[in-house]
mmCIF file of C-alpha atoms in Angstrom:
data_model
loop_
_atom_site.group_PDB
_atom_site.id
_atom_site.type_symbol
_atom_site.label_atom_id
_atom_site.label_comp_id
_atom_site.label_asym_id
_atom_site.label_seq_id
_atom_site.Cartn_x
_atom_site.Cartn_y
_atom_site.Cartn_z
ATOM 1 C CA GLN C 1 -80.814 -77.689 99.288
ATOM 2 C CA VAL C 2 -81.017 -76.823 102.970
ATOM 3 C CA GLN C 3 -78.118 -75.076 104.654
ATOM 4 C CA LEU C 4 -77.461 -75.255 108.380
ATOM 5 C CA VAL C 5 -75.229 -72.569 109.827
ATOM 6 C CA GLU C 6 -73.913 -73.211 113.325
ATOM 7 C CA SER C 7 -72.294 -70.787 115.719
ATOM 8 C CA GLY C 8 -71.341 -70.472 119.352
ATOM 9 C CA GLY C 9 -68.673 -73.090 119.960
ATOM 10 C CA GLY C 10 -65.409 -72.359 121.693
ATOM 11 C CA LEU C 11 -63.167 -72.960 124.664
ATOM 12 C CA VAL C 12 -64.535 -72.745 128.186
ATOM 13 C CA GLN C 13 -63.445 -73.828 131.630
ATOM 14 C CA ALA C 14 -65.223 -76.600 133.458
ATOM 15 C CA GLY C 15 -68.348 -75.262 135.120
ATOM 16 C CA GLY C 16 -68.816 -72.607 132.475
ATOM 17 C CA SER C 17 -71.511 -72.091 129.876
ATOM 18 C CA LEU C 18 -71.839 -71.866 126.122
ATOM 19 C CA ARG C 19 -74.783 -71.339 123.787
ATOM 20 C CA LEU C 20 -74.893 -72.926 120.364
ATOM 21 C CA SER C 21 -77.137 -71.714 117.554
ATOM 22 C CA CYS C 22 -78.093 -73.329 114.278
ATOM 23 C CA ALA C 23 -80.132 -71.642 111.572
ATOM 24 C CA ALA C 24 -81.713 -73.601 108.726
ATOM 25 C CA SER C 25 -82.358 -71.958 105.377
ATOM 26 C CA GLY C 26 -83.021 -72.909 101.774
ATOM 27 C CA SER C 27 -86.373 -74.671 101.994
ATOM 28 C CA ILE C 28 -89.903 -73.340 102.154
ATOM 29 C CA PHE C 29 -90.804 -76.494 104.099
ATOM 30 C CA SER C 30 -89.938 -76.229 107.774
ATOM 31 C CA PRO C 31 -88.073 -78.988 109.569
ATOM 32 C CA THR C 32 -90.045 -81.320 111.799
ATOM 33 C CA THR C 33 -87.208 -82.012 114.187
ATOM 34 C CA MET C 34 -84.049 -80.091 114.931
ATOM 35 C CA GLY C 35 -81.334 -81.252 117.217
ATOM 36 C CA TRP C 36 -77.757 -81.459 118.326
ATOM 37 C CA TYR C 37 -75.388 -84.383 118.182
ATOM 38 C CA ARG C 38 -71.755 -84.576 119.197
ATOM 39 C CA GLN C 39 -68.711 -86.603 118.337
ATOM 40 C CA ALA C 40 -65.648 -86.835 120.523
ATOM 41 C CA PRO C 41 -62.317 -88.104 119.155
ATOM 42 C CA GLY C 42 -62.375 -91.863 118.720
ATOM 43 C CA LYS C 43 -66.077 -92.110 119.540
ATOM 44 C CA GLN C 44 -69.269 -92.419 117.566
ATOM 45 C CA ARG C 45 -71.578 -89.510 117.008
ATOM 46 C CA GLU C 46 -74.233 -89.417 119.723
ATOM 47 C CA LEU C 47 -77.470 -87.623 120.351
ATOM 48 C CA VAL C 48 -77.319 -84.656 122.699
ATOM 49 C CA ALA C 49 -80.827 -83.211 122.413
ATOM 50 C CA ILE C 50 -83.641 -82.880 119.912
ATOM 51 C CA ILE C 51 -86.772 -80.769 119.721
ATOM 52 C CA THR C 52 -89.846 -81.065 117.537
ATOM 53 C CA SER C 53 -91.751 -78.239 115.949
ATOM 54 C CA GLY C 54 -94.337 -78.722 118.685
ATOM 55 C CA GLY C 55 -91.758 -78.228 121.399
ATOM 56 C CA SER C 56 -91.293 -81.809 122.588
ATOM 57 C CA THR C 57 -87.740 -82.474 123.686
ATOM 58 C CA ASN C 58 -85.469 -85.423 124.310
ATOM 59 C CA TYR C 59 -82.072 -85.329 126.003
ATOM 60 C CA ALA C 60 -79.180 -87.686 126.469
ATOM 61 C CA ASP C 61 -78.969 -88.779 130.093
ATOM 62 C CA SER C 62 -75.483 -87.308 130.352
ATOM 63 C CA VAL C 63 -76.728 -83.756 129.724
ATOM 64 C CA LYS C 64 -80.111 -83.759 131.466
ATOM 65 C CA GLY C 65 -80.373 -80.914 133.937
ATOM 66 C CA ARG C 66 -77.387 -79.085 132.416
ATOM 67 C CA PHE C 67 -78.328 -78.489 128.767
ATOM 68 C CA THR C 68 -81.485 -76.906 127.407
ATOM 69 C CA ILE C 69 -82.617 -77.078 123.807
ATOM 70 C CA SER C 70 -84.998 -74.491 122.404
ATOM 71 C CA ARG C 71 -86.292 -73.495 119.026
ATOM 72 C CA ASP C 72 -87.584 -70.456 117.171
ATOM 73 C CA ASN C 73 -89.901 -71.877 114.527
ATOM 74 C CA ALA C 74 -90.321 -68.538 112.789
ATOM 75 C CA LYS C 75 -86.575 -68.393 112.211
ATOM 76 C CA ASN C 76 -86.017 -72.159 111.773
ATOM 77 C CA THR C 77 -83.324 -71.811 114.391
ATOM 78 C CA VAL C 78 -82.419 -74.167 117.210
ATOM 79 C CA TYR C 79 -80.385 -73.293 120.288
ATOM 80 C CA LEU C 80 -78.495 -75.349 122.821
ATOM 81 C CA GLN C 81 -77.767 -73.686 126.135
ATOM 82 C CA MET C 82 -75.006 -75.647 127.849
ATOM 83 C CA ASN C 83 -74.406 -74.982 131.536
ATOM 84 C CA ARG C 84 -72.111 -76.602 134.095
ATOM 85 C CA LEU C 85 -69.928 -77.889 131.309
ATOM 86 C CA LYS C 86 -67.596 -80.792 131.990
ATOM 87 C CA PRO C 87 -64.387 -81.871 130.230
ATOM 88 C CA GLU C 88 -66.268 -84.919 128.938
ATOM 89 C CA ASP C 89 -68.556 -82.577 127.002
ATOM 90 C CA THR C 90 -65.609 -81.777 124.738
ATOM 91 C CA ALA C 91 -66.560 -82.730 121.178
ATOM 92 C CA VAL C 92 -67.551 -81.426 117.795
ATOM 93 C CA TYR C 93 -71.223 -80.534 117.998
ATOM 94 C CA TYR C 94 -73.346 -81.031 114.891
ATOM 95 C CA CYS C 95 -76.734 -79.560 114.165
ATOM 96 C CA ASN C 96 -79.307 -81.729 112.425
ATOM 97 C CA ALA C 97 -82.592 -80.729 110.864
ATOM 98 C CA GLU C 98 -85.028 -83.118 109.307
ATOM 99 C CA ARG C 99 -88.502 -83.164 107.912
ATOM 100 C CA SER C 100 -90.574 -86.305 108.385
ATOM 101 C CA SER C 101 -93.500 -85.334 106.144
ATOM 102 C CA LEU C 102 -93.328 -84.828 102.401
ATOM 103 C CA PRO C 103 -91.018 -83.579 101.063
ATOM 104 C CA ARG C 104 -88.785 -85.488 103.428
ATOM 105 C CA TRP C 105 -85.207 -84.374 103.991
ATOM 106 C CA SER C 106 -82.404 -84.471 106.521
ATOM 107 C CA TYR C 107 -79.327 -82.284 106.684
ATOM 108 C CA TRP C 108 -76.310 -81.782 108.915
ATOM 109 C CA GLY C 109 -74.353 -78.698 109.796
ATOM 110 C CA GLN C 110 -70.601 -78.486 109.401
ATOM 111 C CA GLY C 111 -69.959 -78.875 113.124
ATOM 112 C CA THR C 112 -68.634 -76.551 115.792
ATOM 113 C CA GLN C 113 -65.911 -77.397 118.291
ATOM 114 C CA VAL C 114 -66.655 -77.234 121.992
ATOM 115 C CA THR C 115 -63.664 -77.665 124.284
ATOM 116 C CA VAL C 116 -64.005 -77.744 128.056
ATOM 117 C CA SER C 117 -60.799 -77.451 130.022
ATOM 118 C CA SER C 118 -60.397 -78.865 133.505
#
């Protein structure tokens, strides 16, 4: 069983910054991809950013140029640096880690609230 522990959410004013962290533990097999998703009230969960173990990244258009995803493979930890935050970034942010080679698995964190006030 893999556990994902998230931290770093909170309340910030528009234009401010936050850094989210997510550490994966419980498996000797490292995740292939780690990423962040978010879900605002009344909306579906959406991709924010993902990063592979090789460092390839993919971002939602809405966060490109403002958010940066990074990863420490030795610690199985993924970070999301969020700058120039907007009220529309308000959501619960979920960490995801998955392994695409055997043994395959995919797990979600419990979520962390990010609230951006105008």
